[in-house]
mmCIF file of C-alpha atoms and ligand atoms in Angstrom:
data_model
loop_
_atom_site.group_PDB
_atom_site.id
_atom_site.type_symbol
_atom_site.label_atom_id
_atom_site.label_comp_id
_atom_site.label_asym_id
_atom_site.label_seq_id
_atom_site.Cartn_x
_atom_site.Cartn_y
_atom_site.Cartn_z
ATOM 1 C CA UNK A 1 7.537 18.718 -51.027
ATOM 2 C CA UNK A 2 10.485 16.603 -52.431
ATOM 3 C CA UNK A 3 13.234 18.487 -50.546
ATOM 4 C CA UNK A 4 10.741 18.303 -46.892
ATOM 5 C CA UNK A 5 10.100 14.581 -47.710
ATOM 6 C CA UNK A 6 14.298 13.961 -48.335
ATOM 7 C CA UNK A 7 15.024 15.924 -44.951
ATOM 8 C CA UNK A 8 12.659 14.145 -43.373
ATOM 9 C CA UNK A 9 13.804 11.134 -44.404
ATOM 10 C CA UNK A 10 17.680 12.336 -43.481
ATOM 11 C CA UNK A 11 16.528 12.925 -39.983
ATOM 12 C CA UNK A 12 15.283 9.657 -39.742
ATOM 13 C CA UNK A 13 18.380 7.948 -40.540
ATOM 14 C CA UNK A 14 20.086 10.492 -38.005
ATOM 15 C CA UNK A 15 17.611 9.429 -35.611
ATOM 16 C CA UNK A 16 17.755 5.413 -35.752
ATOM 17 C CA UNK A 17 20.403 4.680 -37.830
ATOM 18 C CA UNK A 18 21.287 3.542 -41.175
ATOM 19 C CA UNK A 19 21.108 0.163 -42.034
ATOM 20 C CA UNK A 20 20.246 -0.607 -38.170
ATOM 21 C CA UNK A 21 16.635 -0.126 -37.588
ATOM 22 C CA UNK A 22 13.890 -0.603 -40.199
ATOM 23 C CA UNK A 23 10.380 1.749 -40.423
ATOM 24 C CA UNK A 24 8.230 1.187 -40.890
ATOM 25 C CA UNK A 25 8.647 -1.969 -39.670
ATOM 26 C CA UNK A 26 10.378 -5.023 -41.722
ATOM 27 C CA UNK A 27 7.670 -7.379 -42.898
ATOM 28 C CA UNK A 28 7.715 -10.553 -39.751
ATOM 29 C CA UNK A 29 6.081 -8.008 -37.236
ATOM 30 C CA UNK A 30 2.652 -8.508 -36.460
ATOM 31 C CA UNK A 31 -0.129 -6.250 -37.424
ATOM 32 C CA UNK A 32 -2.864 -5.181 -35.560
ATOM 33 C CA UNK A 33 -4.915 -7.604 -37.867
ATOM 34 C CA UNK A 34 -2.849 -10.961 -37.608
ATOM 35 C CA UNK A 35 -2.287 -10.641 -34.187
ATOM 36 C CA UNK A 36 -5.608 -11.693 -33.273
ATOM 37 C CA UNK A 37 -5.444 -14.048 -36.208
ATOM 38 C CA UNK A 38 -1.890 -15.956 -35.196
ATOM 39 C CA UNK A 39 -3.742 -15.990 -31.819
ATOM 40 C CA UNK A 40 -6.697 -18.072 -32.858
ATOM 41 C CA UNK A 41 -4.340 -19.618 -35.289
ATOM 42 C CA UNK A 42 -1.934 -20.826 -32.475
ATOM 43 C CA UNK A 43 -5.425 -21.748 -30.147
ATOM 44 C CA UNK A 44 -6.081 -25.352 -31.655
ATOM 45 C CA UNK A 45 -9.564 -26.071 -30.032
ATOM 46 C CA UNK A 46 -9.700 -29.519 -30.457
ATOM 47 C CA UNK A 47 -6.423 -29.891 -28.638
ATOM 48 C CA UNK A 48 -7.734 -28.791 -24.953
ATOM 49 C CA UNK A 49 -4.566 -26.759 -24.189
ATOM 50 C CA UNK A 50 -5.275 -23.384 -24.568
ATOM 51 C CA UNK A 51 -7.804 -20.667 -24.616
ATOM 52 C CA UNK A 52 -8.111 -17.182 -25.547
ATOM 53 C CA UNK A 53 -9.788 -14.432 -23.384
ATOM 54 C CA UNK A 54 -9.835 -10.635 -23.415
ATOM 55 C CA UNK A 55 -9.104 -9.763 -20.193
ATOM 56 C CA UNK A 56 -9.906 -5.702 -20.716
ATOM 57 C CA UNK A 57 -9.951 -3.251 -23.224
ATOM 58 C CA UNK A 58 -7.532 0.171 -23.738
ATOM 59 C CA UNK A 59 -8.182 3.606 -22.354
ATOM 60 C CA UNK A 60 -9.106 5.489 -25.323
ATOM 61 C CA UNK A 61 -10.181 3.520 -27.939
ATOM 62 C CA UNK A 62 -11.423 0.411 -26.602
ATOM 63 C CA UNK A 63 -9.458 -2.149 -28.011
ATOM 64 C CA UNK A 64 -9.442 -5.753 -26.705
ATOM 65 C CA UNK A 65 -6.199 -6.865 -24.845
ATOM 66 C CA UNK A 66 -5.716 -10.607 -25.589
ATOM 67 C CA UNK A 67 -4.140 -12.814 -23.424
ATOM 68 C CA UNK A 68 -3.925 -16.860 -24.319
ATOM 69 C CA UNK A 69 -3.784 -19.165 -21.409
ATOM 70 C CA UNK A 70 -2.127 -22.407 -22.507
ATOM 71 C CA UNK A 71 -2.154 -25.505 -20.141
ATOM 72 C CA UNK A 72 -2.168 -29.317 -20.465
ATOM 73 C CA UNK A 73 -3.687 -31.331 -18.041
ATOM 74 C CA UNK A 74 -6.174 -34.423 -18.045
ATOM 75 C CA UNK A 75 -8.473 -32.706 -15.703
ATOM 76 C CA UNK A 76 -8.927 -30.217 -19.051
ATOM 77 C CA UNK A 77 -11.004 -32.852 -21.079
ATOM 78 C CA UNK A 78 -14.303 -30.911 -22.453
ATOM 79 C CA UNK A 79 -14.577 -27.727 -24.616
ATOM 80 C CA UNK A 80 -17.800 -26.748 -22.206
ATOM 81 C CA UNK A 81 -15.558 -25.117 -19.800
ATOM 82 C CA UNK A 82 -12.485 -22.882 -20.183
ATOM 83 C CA UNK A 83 -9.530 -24.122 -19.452
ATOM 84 C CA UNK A 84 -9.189 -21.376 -16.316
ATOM 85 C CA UNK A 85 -12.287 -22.791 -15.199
ATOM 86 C CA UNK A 86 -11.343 -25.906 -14.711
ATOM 87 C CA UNK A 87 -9.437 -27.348 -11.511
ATOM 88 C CA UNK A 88 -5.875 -26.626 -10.466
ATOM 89 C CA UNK A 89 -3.793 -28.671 -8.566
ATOM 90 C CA UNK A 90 -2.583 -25.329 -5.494
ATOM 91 C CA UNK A 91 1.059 -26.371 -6.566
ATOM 92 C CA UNK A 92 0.692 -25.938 -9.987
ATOM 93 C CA UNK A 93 3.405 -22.829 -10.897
ATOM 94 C CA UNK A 94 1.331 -19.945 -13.219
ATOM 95 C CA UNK A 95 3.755 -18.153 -15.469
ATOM 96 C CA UNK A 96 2.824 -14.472 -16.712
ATOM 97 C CA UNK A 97 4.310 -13.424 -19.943
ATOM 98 C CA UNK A 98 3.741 -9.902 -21.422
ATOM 99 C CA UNK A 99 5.785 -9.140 -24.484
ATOM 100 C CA UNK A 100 4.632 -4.744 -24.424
ATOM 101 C CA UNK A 101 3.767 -2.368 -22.049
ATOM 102 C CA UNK A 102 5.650 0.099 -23.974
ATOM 103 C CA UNK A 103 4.524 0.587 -28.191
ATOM 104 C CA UNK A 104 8.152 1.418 -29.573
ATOM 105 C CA UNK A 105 9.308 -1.382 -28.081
ATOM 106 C CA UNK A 106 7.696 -4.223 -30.727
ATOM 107 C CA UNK A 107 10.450 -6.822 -30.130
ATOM 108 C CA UNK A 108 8.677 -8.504 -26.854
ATOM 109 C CA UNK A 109 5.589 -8.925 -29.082
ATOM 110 C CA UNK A 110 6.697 -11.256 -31.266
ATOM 111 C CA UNK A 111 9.067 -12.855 -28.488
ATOM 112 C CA UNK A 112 5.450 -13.259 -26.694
ATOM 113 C CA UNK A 113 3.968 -14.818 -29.747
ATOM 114 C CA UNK A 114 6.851 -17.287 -30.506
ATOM 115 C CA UNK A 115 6.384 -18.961 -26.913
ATOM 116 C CA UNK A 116 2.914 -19.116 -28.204
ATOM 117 C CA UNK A 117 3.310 -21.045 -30.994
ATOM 118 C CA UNK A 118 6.288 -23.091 -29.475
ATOM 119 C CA UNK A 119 3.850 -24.097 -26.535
ATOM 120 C CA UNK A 120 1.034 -24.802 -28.444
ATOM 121 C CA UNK A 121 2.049 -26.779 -31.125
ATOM 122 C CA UNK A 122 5.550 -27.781 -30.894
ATOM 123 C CA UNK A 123 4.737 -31.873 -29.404
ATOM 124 C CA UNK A 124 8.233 -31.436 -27.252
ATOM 125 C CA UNK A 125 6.502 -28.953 -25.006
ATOM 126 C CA UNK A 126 4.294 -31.569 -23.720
ATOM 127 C CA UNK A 127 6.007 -31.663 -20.154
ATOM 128 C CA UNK A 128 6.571 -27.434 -20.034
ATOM 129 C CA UNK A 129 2.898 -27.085 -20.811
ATOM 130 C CA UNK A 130 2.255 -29.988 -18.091
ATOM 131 C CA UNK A 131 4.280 -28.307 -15.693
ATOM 132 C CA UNK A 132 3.279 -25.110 -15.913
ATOM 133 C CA UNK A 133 0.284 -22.494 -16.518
ATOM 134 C CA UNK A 134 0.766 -20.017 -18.710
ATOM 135 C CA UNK A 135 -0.892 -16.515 -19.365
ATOM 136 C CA UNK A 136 0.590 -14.843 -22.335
ATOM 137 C CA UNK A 137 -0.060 -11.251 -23.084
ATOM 138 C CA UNK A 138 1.419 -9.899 -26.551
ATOM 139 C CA UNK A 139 0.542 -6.720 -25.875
ATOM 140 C CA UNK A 140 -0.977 -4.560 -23.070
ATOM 141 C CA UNK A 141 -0.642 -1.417 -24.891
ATOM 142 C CA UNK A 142 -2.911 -2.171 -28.412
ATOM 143 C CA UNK A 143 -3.606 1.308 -29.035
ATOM 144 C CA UNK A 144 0.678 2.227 -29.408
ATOM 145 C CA UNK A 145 1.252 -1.234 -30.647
ATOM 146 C CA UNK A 146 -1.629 -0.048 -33.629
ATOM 147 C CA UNK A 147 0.480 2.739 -34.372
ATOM 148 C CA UNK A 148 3.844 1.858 -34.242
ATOM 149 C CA UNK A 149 2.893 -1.811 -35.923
ATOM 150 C CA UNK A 150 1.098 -0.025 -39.004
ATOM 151 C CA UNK A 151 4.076 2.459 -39.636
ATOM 152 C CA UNK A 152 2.883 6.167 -38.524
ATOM 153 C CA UNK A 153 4.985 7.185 -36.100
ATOM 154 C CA UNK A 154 7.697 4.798 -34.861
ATOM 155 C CA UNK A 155 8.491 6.439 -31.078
ATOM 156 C CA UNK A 156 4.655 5.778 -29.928
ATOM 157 C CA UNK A 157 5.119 4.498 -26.637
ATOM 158 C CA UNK A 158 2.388 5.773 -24.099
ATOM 159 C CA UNK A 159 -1.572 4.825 -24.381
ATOM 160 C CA UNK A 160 -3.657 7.246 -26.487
ATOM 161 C CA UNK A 161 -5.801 8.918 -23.154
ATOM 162 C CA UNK A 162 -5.695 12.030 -24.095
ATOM 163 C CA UNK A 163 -3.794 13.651 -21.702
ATOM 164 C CA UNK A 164 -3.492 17.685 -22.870
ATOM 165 C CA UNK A 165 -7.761 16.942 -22.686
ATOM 166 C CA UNK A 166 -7.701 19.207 -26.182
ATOM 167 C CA UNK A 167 -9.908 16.243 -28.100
ATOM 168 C CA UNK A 168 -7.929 14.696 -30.361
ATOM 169 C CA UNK A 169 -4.704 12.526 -29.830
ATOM 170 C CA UNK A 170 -1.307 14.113 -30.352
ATOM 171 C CA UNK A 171 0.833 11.252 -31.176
ATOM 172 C CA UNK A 172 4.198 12.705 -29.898
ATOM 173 C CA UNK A 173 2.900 14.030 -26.431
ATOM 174 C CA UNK A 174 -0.506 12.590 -25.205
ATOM 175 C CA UNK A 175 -0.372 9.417 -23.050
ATOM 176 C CA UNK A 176 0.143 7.428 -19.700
ATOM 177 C CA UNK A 177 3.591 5.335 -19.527
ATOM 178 C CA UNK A 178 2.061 1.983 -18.363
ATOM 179 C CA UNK A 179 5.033 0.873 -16.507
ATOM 180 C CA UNK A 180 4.576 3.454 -14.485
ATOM 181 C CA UNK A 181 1.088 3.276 -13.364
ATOM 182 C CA UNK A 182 0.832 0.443 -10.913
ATOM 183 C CA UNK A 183 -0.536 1.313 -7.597
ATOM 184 C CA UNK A 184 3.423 0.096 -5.936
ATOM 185 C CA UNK A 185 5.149 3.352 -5.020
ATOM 186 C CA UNK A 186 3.292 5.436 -7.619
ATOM 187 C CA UNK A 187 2.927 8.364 -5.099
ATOM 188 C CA UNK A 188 6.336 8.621 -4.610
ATOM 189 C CA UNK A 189 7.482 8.462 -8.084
ATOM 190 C CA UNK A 190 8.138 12.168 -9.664
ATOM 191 C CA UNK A 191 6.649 11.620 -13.049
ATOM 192 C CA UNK A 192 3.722 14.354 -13.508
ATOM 193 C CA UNK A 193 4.713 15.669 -16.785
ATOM 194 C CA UNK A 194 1.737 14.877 -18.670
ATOM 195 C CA UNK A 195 4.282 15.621 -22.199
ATOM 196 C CA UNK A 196 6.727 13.387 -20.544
ATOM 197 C CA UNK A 197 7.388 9.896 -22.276
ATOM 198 C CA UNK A 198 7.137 8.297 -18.946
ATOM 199 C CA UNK A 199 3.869 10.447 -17.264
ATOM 200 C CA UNK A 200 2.558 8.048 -14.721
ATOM 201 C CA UNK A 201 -1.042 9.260 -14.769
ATOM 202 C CA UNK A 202 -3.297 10.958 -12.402
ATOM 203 C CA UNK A 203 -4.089 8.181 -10.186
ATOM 204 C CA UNK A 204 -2.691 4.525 -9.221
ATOM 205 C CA UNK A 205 -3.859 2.499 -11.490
ATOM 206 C CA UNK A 206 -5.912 5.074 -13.381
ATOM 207 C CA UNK A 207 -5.924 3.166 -16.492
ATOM 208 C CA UNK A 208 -7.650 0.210 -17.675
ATOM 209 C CA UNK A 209 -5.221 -1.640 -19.616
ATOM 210 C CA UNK A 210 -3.624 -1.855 -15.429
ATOM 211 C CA UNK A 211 -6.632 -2.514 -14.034
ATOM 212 C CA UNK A 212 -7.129 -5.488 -16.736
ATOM 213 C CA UNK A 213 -3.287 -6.718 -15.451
ATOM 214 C CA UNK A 214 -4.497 -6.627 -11.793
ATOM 215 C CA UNK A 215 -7.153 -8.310 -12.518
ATOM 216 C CA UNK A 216 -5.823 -11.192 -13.526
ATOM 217 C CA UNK A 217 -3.144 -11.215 -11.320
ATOM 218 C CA UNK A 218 -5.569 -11.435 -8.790
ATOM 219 C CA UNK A 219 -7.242 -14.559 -9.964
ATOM 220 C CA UNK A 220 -3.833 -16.422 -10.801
ATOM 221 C CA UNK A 221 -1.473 -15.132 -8.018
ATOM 222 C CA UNK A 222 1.174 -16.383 -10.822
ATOM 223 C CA UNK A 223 4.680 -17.642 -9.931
ATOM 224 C CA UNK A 224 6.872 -16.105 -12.269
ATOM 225 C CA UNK A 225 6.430 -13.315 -14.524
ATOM 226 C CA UNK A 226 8.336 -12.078 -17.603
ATOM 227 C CA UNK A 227 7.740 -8.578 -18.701
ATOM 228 C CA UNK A 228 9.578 -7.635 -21.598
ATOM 229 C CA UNK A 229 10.813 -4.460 -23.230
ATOM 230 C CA UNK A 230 13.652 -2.691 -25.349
ATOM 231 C CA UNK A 231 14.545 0.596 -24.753
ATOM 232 C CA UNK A 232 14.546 2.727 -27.885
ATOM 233 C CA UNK A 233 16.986 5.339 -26.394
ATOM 234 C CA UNK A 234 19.817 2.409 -26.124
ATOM 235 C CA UNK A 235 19.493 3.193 -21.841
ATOM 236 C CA UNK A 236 19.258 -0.428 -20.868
ATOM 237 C CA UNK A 237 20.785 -2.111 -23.439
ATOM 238 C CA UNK A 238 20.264 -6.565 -23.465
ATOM 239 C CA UNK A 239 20.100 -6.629 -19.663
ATOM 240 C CA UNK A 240 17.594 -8.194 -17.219
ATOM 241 C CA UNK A 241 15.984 -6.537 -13.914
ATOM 242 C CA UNK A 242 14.003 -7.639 -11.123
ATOM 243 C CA UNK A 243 12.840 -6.387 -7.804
ATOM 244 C CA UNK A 244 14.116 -4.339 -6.322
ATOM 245 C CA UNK A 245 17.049 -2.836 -4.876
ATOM 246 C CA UNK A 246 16.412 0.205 -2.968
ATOM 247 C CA UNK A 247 19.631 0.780 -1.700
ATOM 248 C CA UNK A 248 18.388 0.209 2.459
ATOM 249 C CA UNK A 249 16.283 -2.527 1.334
ATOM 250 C CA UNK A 250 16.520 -5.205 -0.850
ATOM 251 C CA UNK A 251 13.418 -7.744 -1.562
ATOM 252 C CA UNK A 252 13.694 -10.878 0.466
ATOM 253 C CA UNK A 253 13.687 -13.366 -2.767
ATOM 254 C CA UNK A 254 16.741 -10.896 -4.094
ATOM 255 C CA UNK A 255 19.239 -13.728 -4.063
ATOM 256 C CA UNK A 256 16.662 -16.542 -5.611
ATOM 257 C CA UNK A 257 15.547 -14.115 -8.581
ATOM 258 C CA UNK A 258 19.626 -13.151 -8.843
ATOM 259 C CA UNK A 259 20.249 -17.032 -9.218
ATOM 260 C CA UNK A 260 17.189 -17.092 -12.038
ATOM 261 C CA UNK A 261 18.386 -14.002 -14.171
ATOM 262 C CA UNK A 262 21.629 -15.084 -14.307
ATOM 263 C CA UNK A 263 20.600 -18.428 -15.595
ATOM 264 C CA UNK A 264 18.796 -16.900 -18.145
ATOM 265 C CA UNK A 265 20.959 -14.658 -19.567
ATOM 266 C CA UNK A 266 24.175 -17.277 -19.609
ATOM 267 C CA UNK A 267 21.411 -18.200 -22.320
ATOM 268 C CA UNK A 268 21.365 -14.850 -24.501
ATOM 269 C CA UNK A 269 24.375 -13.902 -26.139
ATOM 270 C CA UNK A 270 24.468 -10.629 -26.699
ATOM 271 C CA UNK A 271 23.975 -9.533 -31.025
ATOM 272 C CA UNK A 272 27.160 -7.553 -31.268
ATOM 273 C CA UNK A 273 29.491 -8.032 -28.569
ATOM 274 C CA UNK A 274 31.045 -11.421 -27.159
ATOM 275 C CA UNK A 275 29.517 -11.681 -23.934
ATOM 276 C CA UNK A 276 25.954 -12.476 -22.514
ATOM 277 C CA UNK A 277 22.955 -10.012 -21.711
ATOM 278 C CA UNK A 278 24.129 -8.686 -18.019
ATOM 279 C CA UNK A 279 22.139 -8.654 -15.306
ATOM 280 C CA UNK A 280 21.669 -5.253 -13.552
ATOM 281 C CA UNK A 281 22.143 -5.788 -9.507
ATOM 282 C CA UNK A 282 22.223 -1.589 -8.933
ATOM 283 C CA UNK A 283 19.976 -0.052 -7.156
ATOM 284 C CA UNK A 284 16.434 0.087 -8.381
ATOM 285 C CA UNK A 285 14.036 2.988 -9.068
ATOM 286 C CA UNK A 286 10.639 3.473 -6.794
ATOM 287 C CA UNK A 287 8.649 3.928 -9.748
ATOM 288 C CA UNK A 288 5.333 2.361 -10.707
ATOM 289 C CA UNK A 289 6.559 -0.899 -12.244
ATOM 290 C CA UNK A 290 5.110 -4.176 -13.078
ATOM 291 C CA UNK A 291 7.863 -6.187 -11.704
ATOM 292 C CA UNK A 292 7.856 -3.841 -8.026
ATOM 293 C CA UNK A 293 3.728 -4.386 -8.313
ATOM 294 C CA UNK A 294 3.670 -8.365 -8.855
ATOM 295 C CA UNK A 295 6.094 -9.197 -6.434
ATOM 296 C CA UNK A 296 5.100 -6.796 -3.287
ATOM 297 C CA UNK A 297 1.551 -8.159 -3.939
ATOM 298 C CA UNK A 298 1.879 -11.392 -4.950
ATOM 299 C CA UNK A 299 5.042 -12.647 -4.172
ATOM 300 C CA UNK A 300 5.659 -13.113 -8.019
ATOM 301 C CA UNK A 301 9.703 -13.824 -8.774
ATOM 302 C CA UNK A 302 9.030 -11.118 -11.378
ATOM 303 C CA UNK A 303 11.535 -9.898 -14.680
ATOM 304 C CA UNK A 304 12.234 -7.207 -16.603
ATOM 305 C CA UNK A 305 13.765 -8.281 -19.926
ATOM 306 C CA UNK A 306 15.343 -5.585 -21.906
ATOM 307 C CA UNK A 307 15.724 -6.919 -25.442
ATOM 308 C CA UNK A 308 17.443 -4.368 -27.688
ATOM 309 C CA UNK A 309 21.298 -4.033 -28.545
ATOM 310 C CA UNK A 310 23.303 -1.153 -28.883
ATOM 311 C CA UNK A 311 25.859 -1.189 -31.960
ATOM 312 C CA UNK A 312 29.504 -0.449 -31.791
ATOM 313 C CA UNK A 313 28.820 2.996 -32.561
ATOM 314 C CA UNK A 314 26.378 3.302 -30.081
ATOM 315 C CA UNK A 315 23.077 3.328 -31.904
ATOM 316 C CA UNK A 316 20.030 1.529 -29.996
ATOM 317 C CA UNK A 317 18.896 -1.390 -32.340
ATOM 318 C CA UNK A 318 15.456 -1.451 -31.456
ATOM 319 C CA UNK A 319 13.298 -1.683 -34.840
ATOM 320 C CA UNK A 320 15.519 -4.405 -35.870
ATOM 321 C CA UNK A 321 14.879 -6.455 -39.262
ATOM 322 C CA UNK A 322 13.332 -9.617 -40.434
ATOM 323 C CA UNK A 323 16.657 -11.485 -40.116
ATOM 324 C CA UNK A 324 17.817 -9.838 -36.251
ATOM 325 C CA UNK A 325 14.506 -10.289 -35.164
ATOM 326 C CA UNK A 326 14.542 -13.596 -35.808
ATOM 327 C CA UNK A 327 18.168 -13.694 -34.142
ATOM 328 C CA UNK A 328 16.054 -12.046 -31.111
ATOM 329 C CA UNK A 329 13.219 -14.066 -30.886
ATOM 330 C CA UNK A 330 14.388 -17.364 -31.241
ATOM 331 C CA UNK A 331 17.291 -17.033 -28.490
ATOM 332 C CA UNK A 332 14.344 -15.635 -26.133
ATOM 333 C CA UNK A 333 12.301 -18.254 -26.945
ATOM 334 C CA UNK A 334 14.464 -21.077 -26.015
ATOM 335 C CA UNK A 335 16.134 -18.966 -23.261
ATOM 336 C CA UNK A 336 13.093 -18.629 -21.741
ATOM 337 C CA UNK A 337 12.004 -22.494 -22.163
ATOM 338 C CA UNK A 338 15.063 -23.159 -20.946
ATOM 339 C CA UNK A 339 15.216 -21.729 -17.667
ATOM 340 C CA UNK A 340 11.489 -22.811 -16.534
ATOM 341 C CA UNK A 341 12.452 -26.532 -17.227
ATOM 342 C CA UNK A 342 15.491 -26.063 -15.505
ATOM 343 C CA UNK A 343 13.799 -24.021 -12.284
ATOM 344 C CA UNK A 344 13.807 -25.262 -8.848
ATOM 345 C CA UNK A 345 10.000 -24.856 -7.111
ATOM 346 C CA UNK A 346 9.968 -22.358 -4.742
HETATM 347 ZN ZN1 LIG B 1 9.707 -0.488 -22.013
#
């Protein structure tokens, strides 16, 4: 028992490296629990300026998939209505923020949940909350973000749907990749692997926690979106995508959403080397993605913010601690301030 726990343990340490990643998780991550609690913490009722809503529930298990809309505006001035209910001016700019598609990737979480708080209660944020509407989504993935969050099994990354259809949820093969489900080029992608970390599912848009992000992409049309992720295999280290390069054809806003990635990562130095996150202007994958979804169908200037280092030796530092989380979060944060005060409308 001893000797299977200490090889266990050994592989682990082989597996994310020593000293570099932390699970289960160091103690700043959310929880299942005090998500939804820092949510209606962060919500201030009597201030008018945001609201929370569930805007659709997992596959599997049901769970509720928060989102927070934050907005300040003097049309907002009675608690009768929510705040989407009430009037927009058509050139207000709606900003989509989802910090997890993905449930090993918990790093965009609590980036998602630090705008929160900044937006909501920090008083300087009077004119970004002004100028902008903003949907923030910690996580669309709750059922991997449960497992991952609470320490079981630290590479959960798909949905629970039970994919094998055997009746009970094996945690290191059963699942649909979320970022690859959208209905924008799924046909074409060659993901059918059910076992496969990045199955796509058996239809467009077959699961719910996608047809809850459609949804309300359908009622906001937003502006901008920010989707981020880390990639535990140390693939796409601290770099920033958006849509889409397909070698032939390139997306007519191409050169706009260039100019806006750039500016944000001149913003995020990188956690080990000298230079800046890099922005990746290769050609793109026709996969299911958010980013390829938003923009074909709603013109959305739409990014992909990978958020994890890789170490000089080449380990992915994607579980990071309490003290490069922090690091993380709080260059994202501003980073990402940053760039929408300092955005030209479209
Ligand atoms: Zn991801």
């Amino acid at each position: 028992m001893i000797r299977g726990a200490l090889i266990l343990y050994l592989l682990i340490l082989a597996t994310f490296g020593m000293a570099i990643n932390q699970y289960p998780l160091d103690t700043a991550y959310h929880s299942w629990e005090t998500l939804s609690d820092s949510l209606l913490h962060y919500h201030q009722a009597d201030r008018l300026i945001s609201d929370i809503e569930i805007i659709g529930n997992s596959s599997a298990e049901n769970l509720p998939i928060y989102a927070i809309h934050i907005h300040k505006s003097k049309e907002i001035n009675n608690k009768k209505k929510k705040i989407w209910e009430h009037p927009r001016p058509s050139d207000l700019k709606k900003v989509l923020i989802i910090g997890q598609h993905h449930g090993e990737e918990p790093i965009g979480v609590e980036i998602a949940m630090s705008l929160t708080k900044e937006l909501t209660s920090n008083s300087e944020m009077q004119e970004v909350v002004s100028n902008y509407y903003f949907v923030i989504i910690p996580t669309v993935n709750p059922e991997a973000f449960k497992i991952v969050n609470s320490g079981i099994y630290p590479l959960k990354r798909k949905n629970n749907r039970d994919t094998n259809q055997n009746g009970e949820l094996d945690i290191k093969s059963d699942g649909v990749d979320l970022n690859k489900n959208y209905p924008s080029n799924w046909e074409i992608a060659d993901l059918n692997e059910a076992e496969s970390p990045y199955y796509k599912g058996t239809a467009p848009a077959s699961e719910t926690e996608i047809q809850a992000v459609i949804a309300l992409a359908d009622r906001f049309s937003f502006d901008y979106a920010f989707l981020y992720h880390s990639s535990a295999n140390g693939t796409y280290p601290e770099m920033v995508f958006f849509p889409y390069n397909w070698g032939s054809e390139k997306s007519k806003d191409w050169d706009q959403m260039r100019v806006m990635a750039e500016w944000l990562v001149s913003e995020l130095p990188c956690l080990y080397k000298e230079n800046s996150y890099h922005v990746y202007l290769g050609e793109t994958r026709k996969y299911g993605y958010a980013r390829d979804y938003l923009y074909r169908n709603y013109n959305t200037l739409s990014f992909t913010i990978e958020t994890s280092a890789v170490t000089p030796s080449g380990v992915s530092h994607f579980l990071p601690n309490n003290r490069d989380l922090k690091l993380i979060v709080e260059k994202h944060t501003s980073a990402l301030i940053n760039l929408l005060r300092n955005i030209k409308p479209k």
